[in-house]
Amino acid sequence: MSSVQTVPDGFMINPDELPQSINYNGDGTVNYIEVNAGGRIYRQTLTYTSGKVTGISAWVKQ
């Protein structure tokens, strides 16, 4: 199953097959995940309410 996605700048990425880095908040929760797609960096940010993930952003070009 492919997870190819079209990101807001029109580029197509498959996050499952790209190098990823994970950035953490001070409390140990995940802040964001970044992927590198041929030199283009895209980030997905997580939001929390009462310590639980309540949202994940679209992939945003950095």
PDBQT receptor file of N, H, CA, C and O in Angstrom, charges set to zero:
ATOM      1  N   MET A   1       0.849  -1.182   0.000  1.00  0.00    +0.000 N 
ATOM      2  CA  MET A   1       0.000   0.000   0.000  1.00  0.00    +0.000 C 
ATOM      3  C   MET A   1       0.888   1.237   0.000  1.00  0.00    +0.000 C 
ATOM      4  O   MET A   1       1.819   1.340   0.799  1.00  0.00    +0.000 OA
ATOM      5  N   SER A   2       0.608   2.146  -0.869  1.00  0.00    +0.000 N 
ATOM      6  H   SER A   2      -0.149   2.063  -1.517  1.00  0.00    +0.000 HD
ATOM      7  CA  SER A   2       1.400   3.357  -1.008  1.00  0.00    +0.000 C 
ATOM      8  C   SER A   2       0.781   4.485  -0.201  1.00  0.00    +0.000 C 
ATOM      9  O   SER A   2      -0.442   4.610  -0.126  1.00  0.00    +0.000 OA
ATOM     10  N   SER A   3       1.628   5.302   0.399  1.00  0.00    +0.000 N 
ATOM     11  H   SER A   3       2.621   5.201   0.338  1.00  0.00    +0.000 HD
ATOM     12  CA  SER A   3       1.124   6.465   1.126  1.00  0.00    +0.000 C 
ATOM     13  C   SER A   3       1.594   7.757   0.449  1.00  0.00    +0.000 C 
ATOM     14  O   SER A   3       1.875   8.751   1.118  1.00  0.00    +0.000 OA
ATOM     15  N   VAL A   4       1.674   7.730  -0.882  1.00  0.00    +0.000 N 
ATOM     16  H   VAL A   4       1.446   6.923  -1.426  1.00  0.00    +0.000 HD
ATOM     17  CA  VAL A   4       2.088   8.915  -1.625  1.00  0.00    +0.000 C 
ATOM     18  C   VAL A   4       1.067  10.015  -1.390  1.00  0.00    +0.000 C 
ATOM     19  O   VAL A   4      -0.140   9.807  -1.508  1.00  0.00    +0.000 OA
ATOM     20  N   GLN A   5       1.588  11.201  -1.053  1.00  0.00    +0.000 N 
ATOM     21  H   GLN A   5       2.569  11.370  -0.957  1.00  0.00    +0.000 HD
ATOM     22  CA  GLN A   5       0.734  12.343  -0.762  1.00  0.00    +0.000 C 
ATOM     23  C   GLN A   5       1.201  13.545  -1.565  1.00  0.00    +0.000 C 
ATOM     24  O   GLN A   5       2.399  13.742  -1.767  1.00  0.00    +0.000 OA
ATOM     25  N   THR A   6       0.257  14.339  -2.017  1.00  0.00    +0.000 N 
ATOM     26  H   THR A   6      -0.717  14.179  -1.854  1.00  0.00    +0.000 HD
ATOM     27  CA  THR A   6       0.596  15.606  -2.659  1.00  0.00    +0.000 C 
ATOM     28  C   THR A   6       0.607  16.666  -1.571  1.00  0.00    +0.000 C 
ATOM     29  O   THR A   6      -0.395  16.875  -0.888  1.00  0.00    +0.000 OA
ATOM     30  N   VAL A   7       1.749  17.338  -1.412  1.00  0.00    +0.000 N 
ATOM     31  H   VAL A   7       2.563  17.168  -1.968  1.00  0.00    +0.000 HD
ATOM     32  CA  VAL A   7       1.893  18.359  -0.383  1.00  0.00    +0.000 C 
ATOM     33  C   VAL A   7       1.482  19.717  -0.958  1.00  0.00    +0.000 C 
ATOM     34  O   VAL A   7       1.364  19.860  -2.175  1.00  0.00    +0.000 OA
ATOM     35  N   PRO A   8       1.262  20.724  -0.086  1.00  0.00    +0.000 N 
ATOM     36  CA  PRO A   8       0.719  21.998  -0.552  1.00  0.00    +0.000 C 
ATOM     37  C   PRO A   8       1.479  22.675  -1.704  1.00  0.00    +0.000 C 
ATOM     38  O   PRO A   8       0.880  23.436  -2.463  1.00  0.00    +0.000 OA
ATOM     39  N   ASP A   9       2.782  22.412  -1.845  1.00  0.00    +0.000 N 
ATOM     40  H   ASP A   9       3.269  21.794  -1.227  1.00  0.00    +0.000 HD
ATOM     41  CA  ASP A   9       3.511  23.051  -2.951  1.00  0.00    +0.000 C 
ATOM     42  C   ASP A   9       3.392  22.250  -4.254  1.00  0.00    +0.000 C 
ATOM     43  O   ASP A   9       4.030  22.586  -5.252  1.00  0.00    +0.000 OA
ATOM     44  N   GLY A  10       2.561  21.177  -4.241  1.00  0.00    +0.000 N 
ATOM     45  H   GLY A  10       2.043  20.905  -3.430  1.00  0.00    +0.000 HD
ATOM     46  CA  GLY A  10       2.313  20.391  -5.441  1.00  0.00    +0.000 C 
ATOM     47  C   GLY A  10       3.248  19.214  -5.638  1.00  0.00    +0.000 C 
ATOM     48  O   GLY A  10       3.026  18.399  -6.534  1.00  0.00    +0.000 OA
ATOM     49  N   PHE A  11       4.292  19.102  -4.823  1.00  0.00    +0.000 N 
ATOM     50  H   PHE A  11       4.472  19.764  -4.095  1.00  0.00    +0.000 HD
ATOM     51  CA  PHE A  11       5.248  18.006  -4.903  1.00  0.00    +0.000 C 
ATOM     52  C   PHE A  11       4.601  16.766  -4.300  1.00  0.00    +0.000 C 
ATOM     53  O   PHE A  11       3.798  16.874  -3.372  1.00  0.00    +0.000 OA
ATOM     54  N   MET A  12       4.941  15.589  -4.817  1.00  0.00    +0.000 N 
ATOM     55  H   MET A  12       5.593  15.501  -5.570  1.00  0.00    +0.000 HD
ATOM     56  CA  MET A  12       4.417  14.340  -4.275  1.00  0.00    +0.000 C 
ATOM     57  C   MET A  12       5.495  13.659  -3.446  1.00  0.00    +0.000 C 
ATOM     58  O   MET A  12       6.635  13.519  -3.888  1.00  0.00    +0.000 OA
ATOM     59  N   ILE A  13       5.127  13.235  -2.236  1.00  0.00    +0.000 N 
ATOM     60  H   ILE A  13       4.201  13.349  -1.876  1.00  0.00    +0.000 HD
ATOM     61  CA  ILE A  13       6.068  12.544  -1.354  1.00  0.00    +0.000 C 
ATOM     62  C   ILE A  13       5.443  11.245  -0.869  1.00  0.00    +0.000 C 
ATOM     63  O   ILE A  13       4.221  11.103  -0.824  1.00  0.00    +0.000 OA
ATOM     64  N   ASN A  14       6.306  10.300  -0.506  1.00  0.00    +0.000 N 
ATOM     65  H   ASN A  14       7.298  10.416  -0.542  1.00  0.00    +0.000 HD
ATOM     66  CA  ASN A  14       5.885   9.063   0.146  1.00  0.00    +0.000 C 
ATOM     67  C   ASN A  14       6.648   9.000   1.467  1.00  0.00    +0.000 C 
ATOM     68  O   ASN A  14       7.743   8.441   1.515  1.00  0.00    +0.000 OA
ATOM     69  N   PRO A  15       6.089   9.563   2.539  1.00  0.00    +0.000 N 
ATOM     70  CA  PRO A  15       6.803   9.655   3.816  1.00  0.00    +0.000 C 
ATOM     71  C   PRO A  15       7.314   8.319   4.347  1.00  0.00    +0.000 C 
ATOM     72  O   PRO A  15       8.331   8.276   5.039  1.00  0.00    +0.000 OA
ATOM     73  N   ASP A  16       6.616   7.229   4.028  1.00  0.00    +0.000 N 
ATOM     74  H   ASP A  16       5.790   7.264   3.466  1.00  0.00    +0.000 HD
ATOM     75  CA  ASP A  16       7.018   5.909   4.525  1.00  0.00    +0.000 C 
ATOM     76  C   ASP A  16       8.355   5.457   3.943  1.00  0.00    +0.000 C 
ATOM     77  O   ASP A  16       9.032   4.609   4.524  1.00  0.00    +0.000 OA
ATOM     78  N   GLU A  17       8.733   6.017   2.809  1.00  0.00    +0.000 N 
ATOM     79  H   GLU A  17       8.184   6.707   2.337  1.00  0.00    +0.000 HD
ATOM     80  CA  GLU A  17       9.968   5.593   2.138  1.00  0.00    +0.000 C 
ATOM     81  C   GLU A  17      11.070   6.643   2.181  1.00  0.00    +0.000 C 
ATOM     82  O   GLU A  17      12.078   6.506   1.488  1.00  0.00    +0.000 OA
ATOM     83  N   LEU A  18      10.893   7.694   2.986  1.00  0.00    +0.000 N 
ATOM     84  H   LEU A  18      10.074   7.806   3.549  1.00  0.00    +0.000 HD
ATOM     85  CA  LEU A  18      11.874   8.782   3.058  1.00  0.00    +0.000 C 
ATOM     86  C   LEU A  18      12.580   8.788   4.404  1.00  0.00    +0.000 C 
ATOM     87  O   LEU A  18      12.021   8.338   5.404  1.00  0.00    +0.000 OA
ATOM     88  N   PRO A  19      13.827   9.305   4.433  1.00  0.00    +0.000 N 
ATOM     89  CA  PRO A  19      14.506   9.472   5.718  1.00  0.00    +0.000 C 
ATOM     90  C   PRO A  19      13.690  10.418   6.607  1.00  0.00    +0.000 C 
ATOM     91  O   PRO A  19      13.230  11.467   6.156  1.00  0.00    +0.000 OA
ATOM     92  N   GLN A  20      13.521  10.034   7.864  1.00  0.00    +0.000 N 
ATOM     93  H   GLN A  20      13.894   9.182   8.231  1.00  0.00    +0.000 HD
ATOM     94  CA  GLN A  20      12.741  10.838   8.800  1.00  0.00    +0.000 C 
ATOM     95  C   GLN A  20      13.579  11.212  10.011  1.00  0.00    +0.000 C 
ATOM     96  O   GLN A  20      14.462  10.465  10.432  1.00  0.00    +0.000 OA
ATOM     97  N   SER A  21      13.284  12.378  10.559  1.00  0.00    +0.000 N 
ATOM     98  H   SER A  21      12.566  12.984  10.217  1.00  0.00    +0.000 HD
ATOM     99  CA  SER A  21      13.859  12.755  11.847  1.00  0.00    +0.000 C 
ATOM    100  C   SER A  21      12.711  13.190  12.747  1.00  0.00    +0.000 C 
ATOM    101  O   SER A  21      11.724  13.762  12.284  1.00  0.00    +0.000 OA
ATOM    102  N   ILE A  22      12.853  12.911  14.035  1.00  0.00    +0.000 N 
ATOM    103  H   ILE A  22      13.655  12.446  14.411  1.00  0.00    +0.000 HD
ATOM    104  CA  ILE A  22      11.808  13.216  15.006  1.00  0.00    +0.000 C 
ATOM    105  C   ILE A  22      12.363  14.210  16.010  1.00  0.00    +0.000 C 
ATOM    106  O   ILE A  22      13.455  14.023  16.545  1.00  0.00    +0.000 OA
ATOM    107  N   ASN A  23      11.597  15.278  16.263  1.00  0.00    +0.000 N 
ATOM    108  H   ASN A  23      10.710  15.431  15.828  1.00  0.00    +0.000 HD
ATOM    109  CA  ASN A  23      11.984  16.301  17.229  1.00  0.00    +0.000 C 
ATOM    110  C   ASN A  23      11.033  16.209  18.418  1.00  0.00    +0.000 C 
ATOM    111  O   ASN A  23       9.822  16.070  18.248  1.00  0.00    +0.000 OA
ATOM    112  N   TYR A  24      11.594  16.289  19.622  1.00  0.00    +0.000 N 
ATOM    113  H   TYR A  24      12.578  16.402  19.760  1.00  0.00    +0.000 HD
ATOM    114  CA  TYR A  24      10.802  16.116  20.834  1.00  0.00    +0.000 C 
ATOM    115  C   TYR A  24      10.665  17.421  21.609  1.00  0.00    +0.000 C 
ATOM    116  O   TYR A  24      11.554  18.272  21.582  1.00  0.00    +0.000 OA
ATOM    117  N   ASN A  25       9.533  17.561  22.302  1.00  0.00    +0.000 N 
ATOM    118  H   ASN A  25       8.812  16.869  22.324  1.00  0.00    +0.000 HD
ATOM    119  CA  ASN A  25       9.329  18.658  23.245  1.00  0.00    +0.000 C 
ATOM    120  C   ASN A  25      10.095  18.354  24.526  1.00  0.00    +0.000 C 
ATOM    121  O   ASN A  25      10.576  17.237  24.717  1.00  0.00    +0.000 OA
ATOM    122  N   GLY A  26      10.207  19.337  25.393  1.00  0.00    +0.000 N 
ATOM    123  H   GLY A  26       9.817  20.244  25.238  1.00  0.00    +0.000 HD
ATOM    124  CA  GLY A  26      10.912  19.167  26.657  1.00  0.00    +0.000 C 
ATOM    125  C   GLY A  26      10.319  18.085  27.546  1.00  0.00    +0.000 C 
ATOM    126  O   GLY A  26      11.024  17.506  28.372  1.00  0.00    +0.000 OA
ATOM    127  N   ASP A  27       9.025  17.806  27.386  1.00  0.00    +0.000 N 
ATOM    128  H   ASP A  27       8.451  18.277  26.715  1.00  0.00    +0.000 HD
ATOM    129  CA  ASP A  27       8.386  16.785  28.221  1.00  0.00    +0.000 C 
ATOM    130  C   ASP A  27       8.460  15.387  27.616  1.00  0.00    +0.000 C 
ATOM    131  O   ASP A  27       7.887  14.440  28.155  1.00  0.00    +0.000 OA
ATOM    132  N   GLY A  28       9.172  15.262  26.489  1.00  0.00    +0.000 N 
ATOM    133  H   GLY A  28       9.638  16.031  26.051  1.00  0.00    +0.000 HD
ATOM    134  CA  GLY A  28       9.365  13.951  25.876  1.00  0.00    +0.000 C 
ATOM    135  C   GLY A  28       8.339  13.587  24.818  1.00  0.00    +0.000 C 
ATOM    136  O   GLY A  28       8.464  12.546  24.173  1.00  0.00    +0.000 OA
ATOM    137  N   THR A  29       7.325  14.424  24.624  1.00  0.00    +0.000 N 
ATOM    138  H   THR A  29       7.224  15.270  25.148  1.00  0.00    +0.000 HD
ATOM    139  CA  THR A  29       6.348  14.160  23.564  1.00  0.00    +0.000 C 
ATOM    140  C   THR A  29       6.931  14.580  22.217  1.00  0.00    +0.000 C 
ATOM    141  O   THR A  29       7.843  15.403  22.150  1.00  0.00    +0.000 OA
ATOM    142  N   VAL A  30       6.397  14.008  21.161  1.00  0.00    +0.000 N 
ATOM    143  H   VAL A  30       5.655  13.339  21.215  1.00  0.00    +0.000 HD
ATOM    144  CA  VAL A  30       6.869  14.342  19.816  1.00  0.00    +0.000 C 
ATOM    145  C   VAL A  30       6.359  15.729  19.432  1.00  0.00    +0.000 C 
ATOM    146  O   VAL A  30       5.163  16.002  19.522  1.00  0.00    +0.000 OA
ATOM    147  N   ASN A  31       7.265  16.596  19.007  1.00  0.00    +0.000 N 
ATOM    148  H   ASN A  31       8.237  16.374  18.934  1.00  0.00    +0.000 HD
ATOM    149  CA  ASN A  31       6.914  17.931  18.533  1.00  0.00    +0.000 C 
ATOM    150  C   ASN A  31       6.568  17.864  17.050  1.00  0.00    +0.000 C 
ATOM    151  O   ASN A  31       5.482  18.256  16.625  1.00  0.00    +0.000 OA
ATOM    152  N   TYR A  32       7.539  17.348  16.266  1.00  0.00    +0.000 N 
ATOM    153  H   TYR A  32       8.421  17.030  16.611  1.00  0.00    +0.000 HD
ATOM    154  CA  TYR A  32       7.284  17.228  14.829  1.00  0.00    +0.000 C 
ATOM    155  C   TYR A  32       8.135  16.124  14.222  1.00  0.00    +0.000 C 
ATOM    156  O   TYR A  32       9.126  15.679  14.803  1.00  0.00    +0.000 OA
ATOM    157  N   ILE A  33       7.717  15.694  13.031  1.00  0.00    +0.000 N 
ATOM    158  H   ILE A  33       6.912  16.055  12.560  1.00  0.00    +0.000 HD
ATOM    159  CA  ILE A  33       8.446  14.715  12.230  1.00  0.00    +0.000 C 
ATOM    160  C   ILE A  33       8.808  15.404  10.931  1.00  0.00    +0.000 C 
ATOM    161  O   ILE A  33       7.971  16.066  10.318  1.00  0.00    +0.000 OA
ATOM    162  N   GLU A  34      10.056  15.251  10.510  1.00  0.00    +0.000 N 
ATOM    163  H   GLU A  34      10.736  14.713  11.008  1.00  0.00    +0.000 HD
ATOM    164  CA  GLU A  34      10.503  15.818   9.240  1.00  0.00    +0.000 C 
ATOM    165  C   GLU A  34      10.940  14.712   8.306  1.00  0.00    +0.000 C 
ATOM    166  O   GLU A  34      11.486  13.695   8.733  1.00  0.00    +0.000 OA
ATOM    167  N   VAL A  35      10.689  14.925   7.008  1.00  0.00    +0.000 N 
ATOM    168  H   VAL A  35      10.245  15.751   6.661  1.00  0.00    +0.000 HD
ATOM    169  CA  VAL A  35      11.193  14.024   5.980  1.00  0.00    +0.000 C 
ATOM    170  C   VAL A  35      11.989  14.843   4.978  1.00  0.00    +0.000 C 
ATOM    171  O   VAL A  35      11.730  16.028   4.765  1.00  0.00    +0.000 OA
ATOM    172  N   ASN A  36      12.961  14.182   4.370  1.00  0.00    +0.000 N 
ATOM    173  H   ASN A  36      13.171  13.219   4.543  1.00  0.00    +0.000 HD
ATOM    174  CA  ASN A  36      13.785  14.814   3.347  1.00  0.00    +0.000 C 
ATOM    175  C   ASN A  36      13.463  14.147   2.013  1.00  0.00    +0.000 C 
ATOM    176  O   ASN A  36      13.763  12.971   1.805  1.00  0.00    +0.000 OA
ATOM    177  N   ALA A  37      12.852  14.909   1.119  1.00  0.00    +0.000 N 
ATOM    178  H   ALA A  37      12.608  15.864   1.288  1.00  0.00    +0.000 HD
ATOM    179  CA  ALA A  37      12.453  14.399  -0.188  1.00  0.00    +0.000 C 
ATOM    180  C   ALA A  37      13.313  15.066  -1.255  1.00  0.00    +0.000 C 
ATOM    181  O   ALA A  37      12.937  16.097  -1.815  1.00  0.00    +0.000 OA
ATOM    182  N   GLY A  38      14.461  14.473  -1.528  1.00  0.00    +0.000 N 
ATOM    183  H   GLY A  38      14.766  13.636  -1.073  1.00  0.00    +0.000 HD
ATOM    184  CA  GLY A  38      15.337  15.017  -2.558  1.00  0.00    +0.000 C 
ATOM    185  C   GLY A  38      15.811  16.428  -2.265  1.00  0.00    +0.000 C 
ATOM    186  O   GLY A  38      15.901  17.255  -3.172  1.00  0.00    +0.000 OA
ATOM    187  N   GLY A  39      16.115  16.711  -1.007  1.00  0.00    +0.000 N 
ATOM    188  H   GLY A  39      16.043  16.039  -0.270  1.00  0.00    +0.000 HD
ATOM    189  CA  GLY A  39      16.580  18.033  -0.618  1.00  0.00    +0.000 C 
ATOM    190  C   GLY A  39      15.467  18.976  -0.182  1.00  0.00    +0.000 C 
ATOM    191  O   GLY A  39      15.735  20.067   0.320  1.00  0.00    +0.000 OA
ATOM    192  N   ARG A  40      14.236  18.562  -0.371  1.00  0.00    +0.000 N 
ATOM    193  H   ARG A  40      14.018  17.676  -0.779  1.00  0.00    +0.000 HD
ATOM    194  CA  ARG A  40      13.092  19.337   0.118  1.00  0.00    +0.000 C 
ATOM    195  C   ARG A  40      12.707  18.782   1.485  1.00  0.00    +0.000 C 
ATOM    196  O   ARG A  40      12.499  17.578   1.638  1.00  0.00    +0.000 OA
ATOM    197  N   ILE A  41      12.614  19.653   2.464  1.00  0.00    +0.000 N 
ATOM    198  H   ILE A  41      12.783  20.631   2.340  1.00  0.00    +0.000 HD
ATOM    199  CA  ILE A  41      12.286  19.236   3.827  1.00  0.00    +0.000 C 
ATOM    200  C   ILE A  41      10.819  19.555   4.102  1.00  0.00    +0.000 C 
ATOM    201  O   ILE A  41      10.365  20.678   3.885  1.00  0.00    +0.000 OA
ATOM    202  N   TYR A  42      10.086  18.554   4.583  1.00  0.00    +0.000 N 
ATOM    203  H   TYR A  42      10.455  17.641   4.760  1.00  0.00    +0.000 HD
ATOM    204  CA  TYR A  42       8.679  18.727   4.938  1.00  0.00    +0.000 C 
ATOM    205  C   TYR A  42       8.497  18.325   6.396  1.00  0.00    +0.000 C 
ATOM    206  O   TYR A  42       9.143  17.398   6.884  1.00  0.00    +0.000 OA
ATOM    207  N   ARG A  43       7.607  19.038   7.082  1.00  0.00    +0.000 N 
ATOM    208  H   ARG A  43       7.082  19.791   6.685  1.00  0.00    +0.000 HD
ATOM    209  CA  ARG A  43       7.399  18.815   8.513  1.00  0.00    +0.000 C 
ATOM    210  C   ARG A  43       5.922  18.617   8.805  1.00  0.00    +0.000 C 
ATOM    211  O   ARG A  43       5.060  19.293   8.243  1.00  0.00    +0.000 OA
ATOM    212  N   GLN A  44       5.650  17.672   9.700  1.00  0.00    +0.000 N 
ATOM    213  H   GLN A  44       6.350  17.123  10.157  1.00  0.00    +0.000 HD
ATOM    214  CA  GLN A  44       4.313  17.432  10.228  1.00  0.00    +0.000 C 
ATOM    215  C   GLN A  44       4.388  17.662  11.733  1.00  0.00    +0.000 C 
ATOM    216  O   GLN A  44       5.188  17.022  12.416  1.00  0.00    +0.000 OA
ATOM    217  N   THR A  45       3.567  18.566  12.253  1.00  0.00    +0.000 N 
ATOM    218  H   THR A  45       2.918  19.086  11.697  1.00  0.00    +0.000 HD
ATOM    219  CA  THR A  45       3.603  18.943  13.668  1.00  0.00    +0.000 C 
ATOM    220  C   THR A  45       2.412  18.334  14.406  1.00  0.00    +0.000 C 
ATOM    221  O   THR A  45       1.289  18.322  13.902  1.00  0.00    +0.000 OA
ATOM    222  N   LEU A  46       2.680  17.834  15.600  1.00  0.00    +0.000 N 
ATOM    223  H   LEU A  46       3.593  17.844  16.010  1.00  0.00    +0.000 HD
ATOM    224  CA  LEU A  46       1.627  17.252  16.429  1.00  0.00    +0.000 C 
ATOM    225  C   LEU A  46       1.163  18.275  17.455  1.00  0.00    +0.000 C 
ATOM    226  O   LEU A  46       1.965  19.057  17.966  1.00  0.00    +0.000 OA
ATOM    227  N   THR A  47      -0.147  18.270  17.760  1.00  0.00    +0.000 N 
ATOM    228  H   THR A  47      -0.798  17.635  17.345  1.00  0.00    +0.000 HD
ATOM    229  CA  THR A  47      -0.680  19.123  18.820  1.00  0.00    +0.000 C 
ATOM    230  C   THR A  47      -1.278  18.230  19.898  1.00  0.00    +0.000 C 
ATOM    231  O   THR A  47      -1.719  17.111  19.633  1.00  0.00    +0.000 OA
ATOM    232  N   TYR A  48      -1.283  18.751  21.120  1.00  0.00    +0.000 N 
ATOM    233  H   TYR A  48      -0.926  19.659  21.336  1.00  0.00    +0.000 HD
ATOM    234  CA  TYR A  48      -1.696  17.973  22.288  1.00  0.00    +0.000 C 
ATOM    235  C   TYR A  48      -2.727  18.731  23.112  1.00  0.00    +0.000 C 
ATOM    236  O   TYR A  48      -2.705  19.960  23.184  1.00  0.00    +0.000 OA
ATOM    237  N   THR A  49      -3.633  17.974  23.735  1.00  0.00    +0.000 N 
ATOM    238  H   THR A  49      -3.651  16.976  23.677  1.00  0.00    +0.000 HD
ATOM    239  CA  THR A  49      -4.553  18.498  24.735  1.00  0.00    +0.000 C 
ATOM    240  C   THR A  49      -4.517  17.534  25.913  1.00  0.00    +0.000 C 
ATOM    241  O   THR A  49      -4.767  16.339  25.760  1.00  0.00    +0.000 OA
ATOM    242  N   SER A  50      -4.206  18.064  27.079  1.00  0.00    +0.000 N 
ATOM    243  H   SER A  50      -4.003  19.036  27.203  1.00  0.00    +0.000 HD
ATOM    244  CA  SER A  50      -4.116  17.248  28.295  1.00  0.00    +0.000 C 
ATOM    245  C   SER A  50      -3.197  16.050  28.103  1.00  0.00    +0.000 C 
ATOM    246  O   SER A  50      -3.472  14.960  28.604  1.00  0.00    +0.000 OA
ATOM    247  N   GLY A  51      -2.097  16.260  27.370  1.00  0.00    +0.000 N 
ATOM    248  H   GLY A  51      -1.873  17.146  26.964  1.00  0.00    +0.000 HD
ATOM    249  CA  GLY A  51      -1.090  15.224  27.197  1.00  0.00    +0.000 C 
ATOM    250  C   GLY A  51      -1.391  14.195  26.122  1.00  0.00    +0.000 C 
ATOM    251  O   GLY A  51      -0.612  13.260  25.933  1.00  0.00    +0.000 OA
ATOM    252  N   LYS A  52      -2.502  14.345  25.414  1.00  0.00    +0.000 N 
ATOM    253  H   LYS A  52      -3.134  15.104  25.568  1.00  0.00    +0.000 HD
ATOM    254  CA  LYS A  52      -2.864  13.388  24.360  1.00  0.00    +0.000 C 
ATOM    255  C   LYS A  52      -2.820  14.073  22.999  1.00  0.00    +0.000 C 
ATOM    256  O   LYS A  52      -3.189  15.240  22.870  1.00  0.00    +0.000 OA
ATOM    257  N   VAL A  53      -2.368  13.339  21.986  1.00  0.00    +0.000 N 
ATOM    258  H   VAL A  53      -2.069  12.390  22.090  1.00  0.00    +0.000 HD
ATOM    259  CA  VAL A  53      -2.320  13.884  20.625  1.00  0.00    +0.000 C 
ATOM    260  C   VAL A  53      -3.743  14.160  20.169  1.00  0.00    +0.000 C 
ATOM    261  O   VAL A  53      -4.604  13.281  20.199  1.00  0.00    +0.000 OA
ATOM    262  N   THR A  54      -3.975  15.409  19.741  1.00  0.00    +0.000 N 
ATOM    263  H   THR A  54      -3.276  16.123  19.717  1.00  0.00    +0.000 HD
ATOM    264  CA  THR A  54      -5.310  15.787  19.262  1.00  0.00    +0.000 C 
ATOM    265  C   THR A  54      -5.281  16.273  17.816  1.00  0.00    +0.000 C 
ATOM    266  O   THR A  54      -6.327  16.522  17.217  1.00  0.00    +0.000 OA
ATOM    267  N   GLY A  55      -4.091  16.405  17.268  1.00  0.00    +0.000 N 
ATOM    268  H   GLY A  55      -3.241  16.203  17.756  1.00  0.00    +0.000 HD
ATOM    269  CA  GLY A  55      -4.016  16.836  15.883  1.00  0.00    +0.000 C 
ATOM    270  C   GLY A  55      -2.648  16.591  15.284  1.00  0.00    +0.000 C 
ATOM    271  O   GLY A  55      -1.632  16.609  15.979  1.00  0.00    +0.000 OA
ATOM    272  N   ILE A  56      -2.640  16.362  13.987  1.00  0.00    +0.000 N 
ATOM    273  H   ILE A  56      -3.465  16.348  13.422  1.00  0.00    +0.000 HD
ATOM    274  CA  ILE A  56      -1.404  16.225  13.223  1.00  0.00    +0.000 C 
ATOM    275  C   ILE A  56      -1.568  17.090  11.985  1.00  0.00    +0.000 C 
ATOM    276  O   ILE A  56      -2.518  16.925  11.220  1.00  0.00    +0.000 OA
ATOM    277  N   SER A  57      -0.643  18.006  11.797  1.00  0.00    +0.000 N 
ATOM    278  H   SER A  57       0.128  18.140  12.419  1.00  0.00    +0.000 HD
ATOM    279  CA  SER A  57      -0.759  18.937  10.668  1.00  0.00    +0.000 C 
ATOM    280  C   SER A  57      -0.511  18.245   9.346  1.00  0.00    +0.000 C 
ATOM    281  O   SER A  57      -0.017  17.119   9.298  1.00  0.00    +0.000 OA
ATOM    282  N   ALA A  58      -0.856  18.927   8.284  1.00  0.00    +0.000 N 
ATOM    283  H   ALA A  58      -1.257  19.842   8.323  1.00  0.00    +0.000 HD
ATOM    284  CA  ALA A  58      -0.475  18.492   6.952  1.00  0.00    +0.000 C 
ATOM    285  C   ALA A  58       1.043  18.649   6.832  1.00  0.00    +0.000 C 
ATOM    286  O   ALA A  58       1.660  19.335   7.647  1.00  0.00    +0.000 OA
ATOM    287  N   TRP A  59       1.641  18.023   5.827  1.00  0.00    +0.000 N 
ATOM    288  H   TRP A  59       1.139  17.466   5.165  1.00  0.00    +0.000 HD
ATOM    289  CA  TRP A  59       3.069  18.205   5.583  1.00  0.00    +0.000 C 
ATOM    290  C   TRP A  59       3.293  19.621   5.082  1.00  0.00    +0.000 C 
ATOM    291  O   TRP A  59       2.657  20.052   4.121  1.00  0.00    +0.000 OA
ATOM    292  N   VAL A  60       4.205  20.353   5.739  1.00  0.00    +0.000 N 
ATOM    293  H   VAL A  60       4.722  20.003   6.521  1.00  0.00    +0.000 HD
ATOM    294  CA  VAL A  60       4.500  21.740   5.404  1.00  0.00    +0.000 C 
ATOM    295  C   VAL A  60       5.962  21.847   4.995  1.00  0.00    +0.000 C 
ATOM    296  O   VAL A  60       6.844  21.353   5.697  1.00  0.00    +0.000 OA
ATOM    297  N   LYS A  61       6.221  22.499   3.846  1.00  0.00    +0.000 N 
ATOM    298  H   LYS A  61       5.503  22.900   3.276  1.00  0.00    +0.000 HD
ATOM    299  CA  LYS A  61       7.601  22.672   3.375  1.00  0.00    +0.000 C 
ATOM    300  C   LYS A  61       8.332  23.641   4.294  1.00  0.00    +0.000 C 
ATOM    301  O   LYS A  61       7.794  24.678   4.682  1.00  0.00    +0.000 OA
ATOM    302  N   GLN A  62       9.557  23.289   4.633  1.00  0.00    +0.000 N 
ATOM    303  H   GLN A  62       9.995  22.446   4.318  1.00  0.00    +0.000 HD
ATOM    304  CA  GLN A  62      10.372  24.135   5.520  1.00  0.00    +0.000 C 
ATOM    305  C   GLN A  62      11.360  24.958   4.725  1.00  0.00    +0.000 C 
ATOM    306  O   GLN A  62      12.128  25.728   5.303  1.00  0.00    +0.000 OA
TER     307      GLN A  62
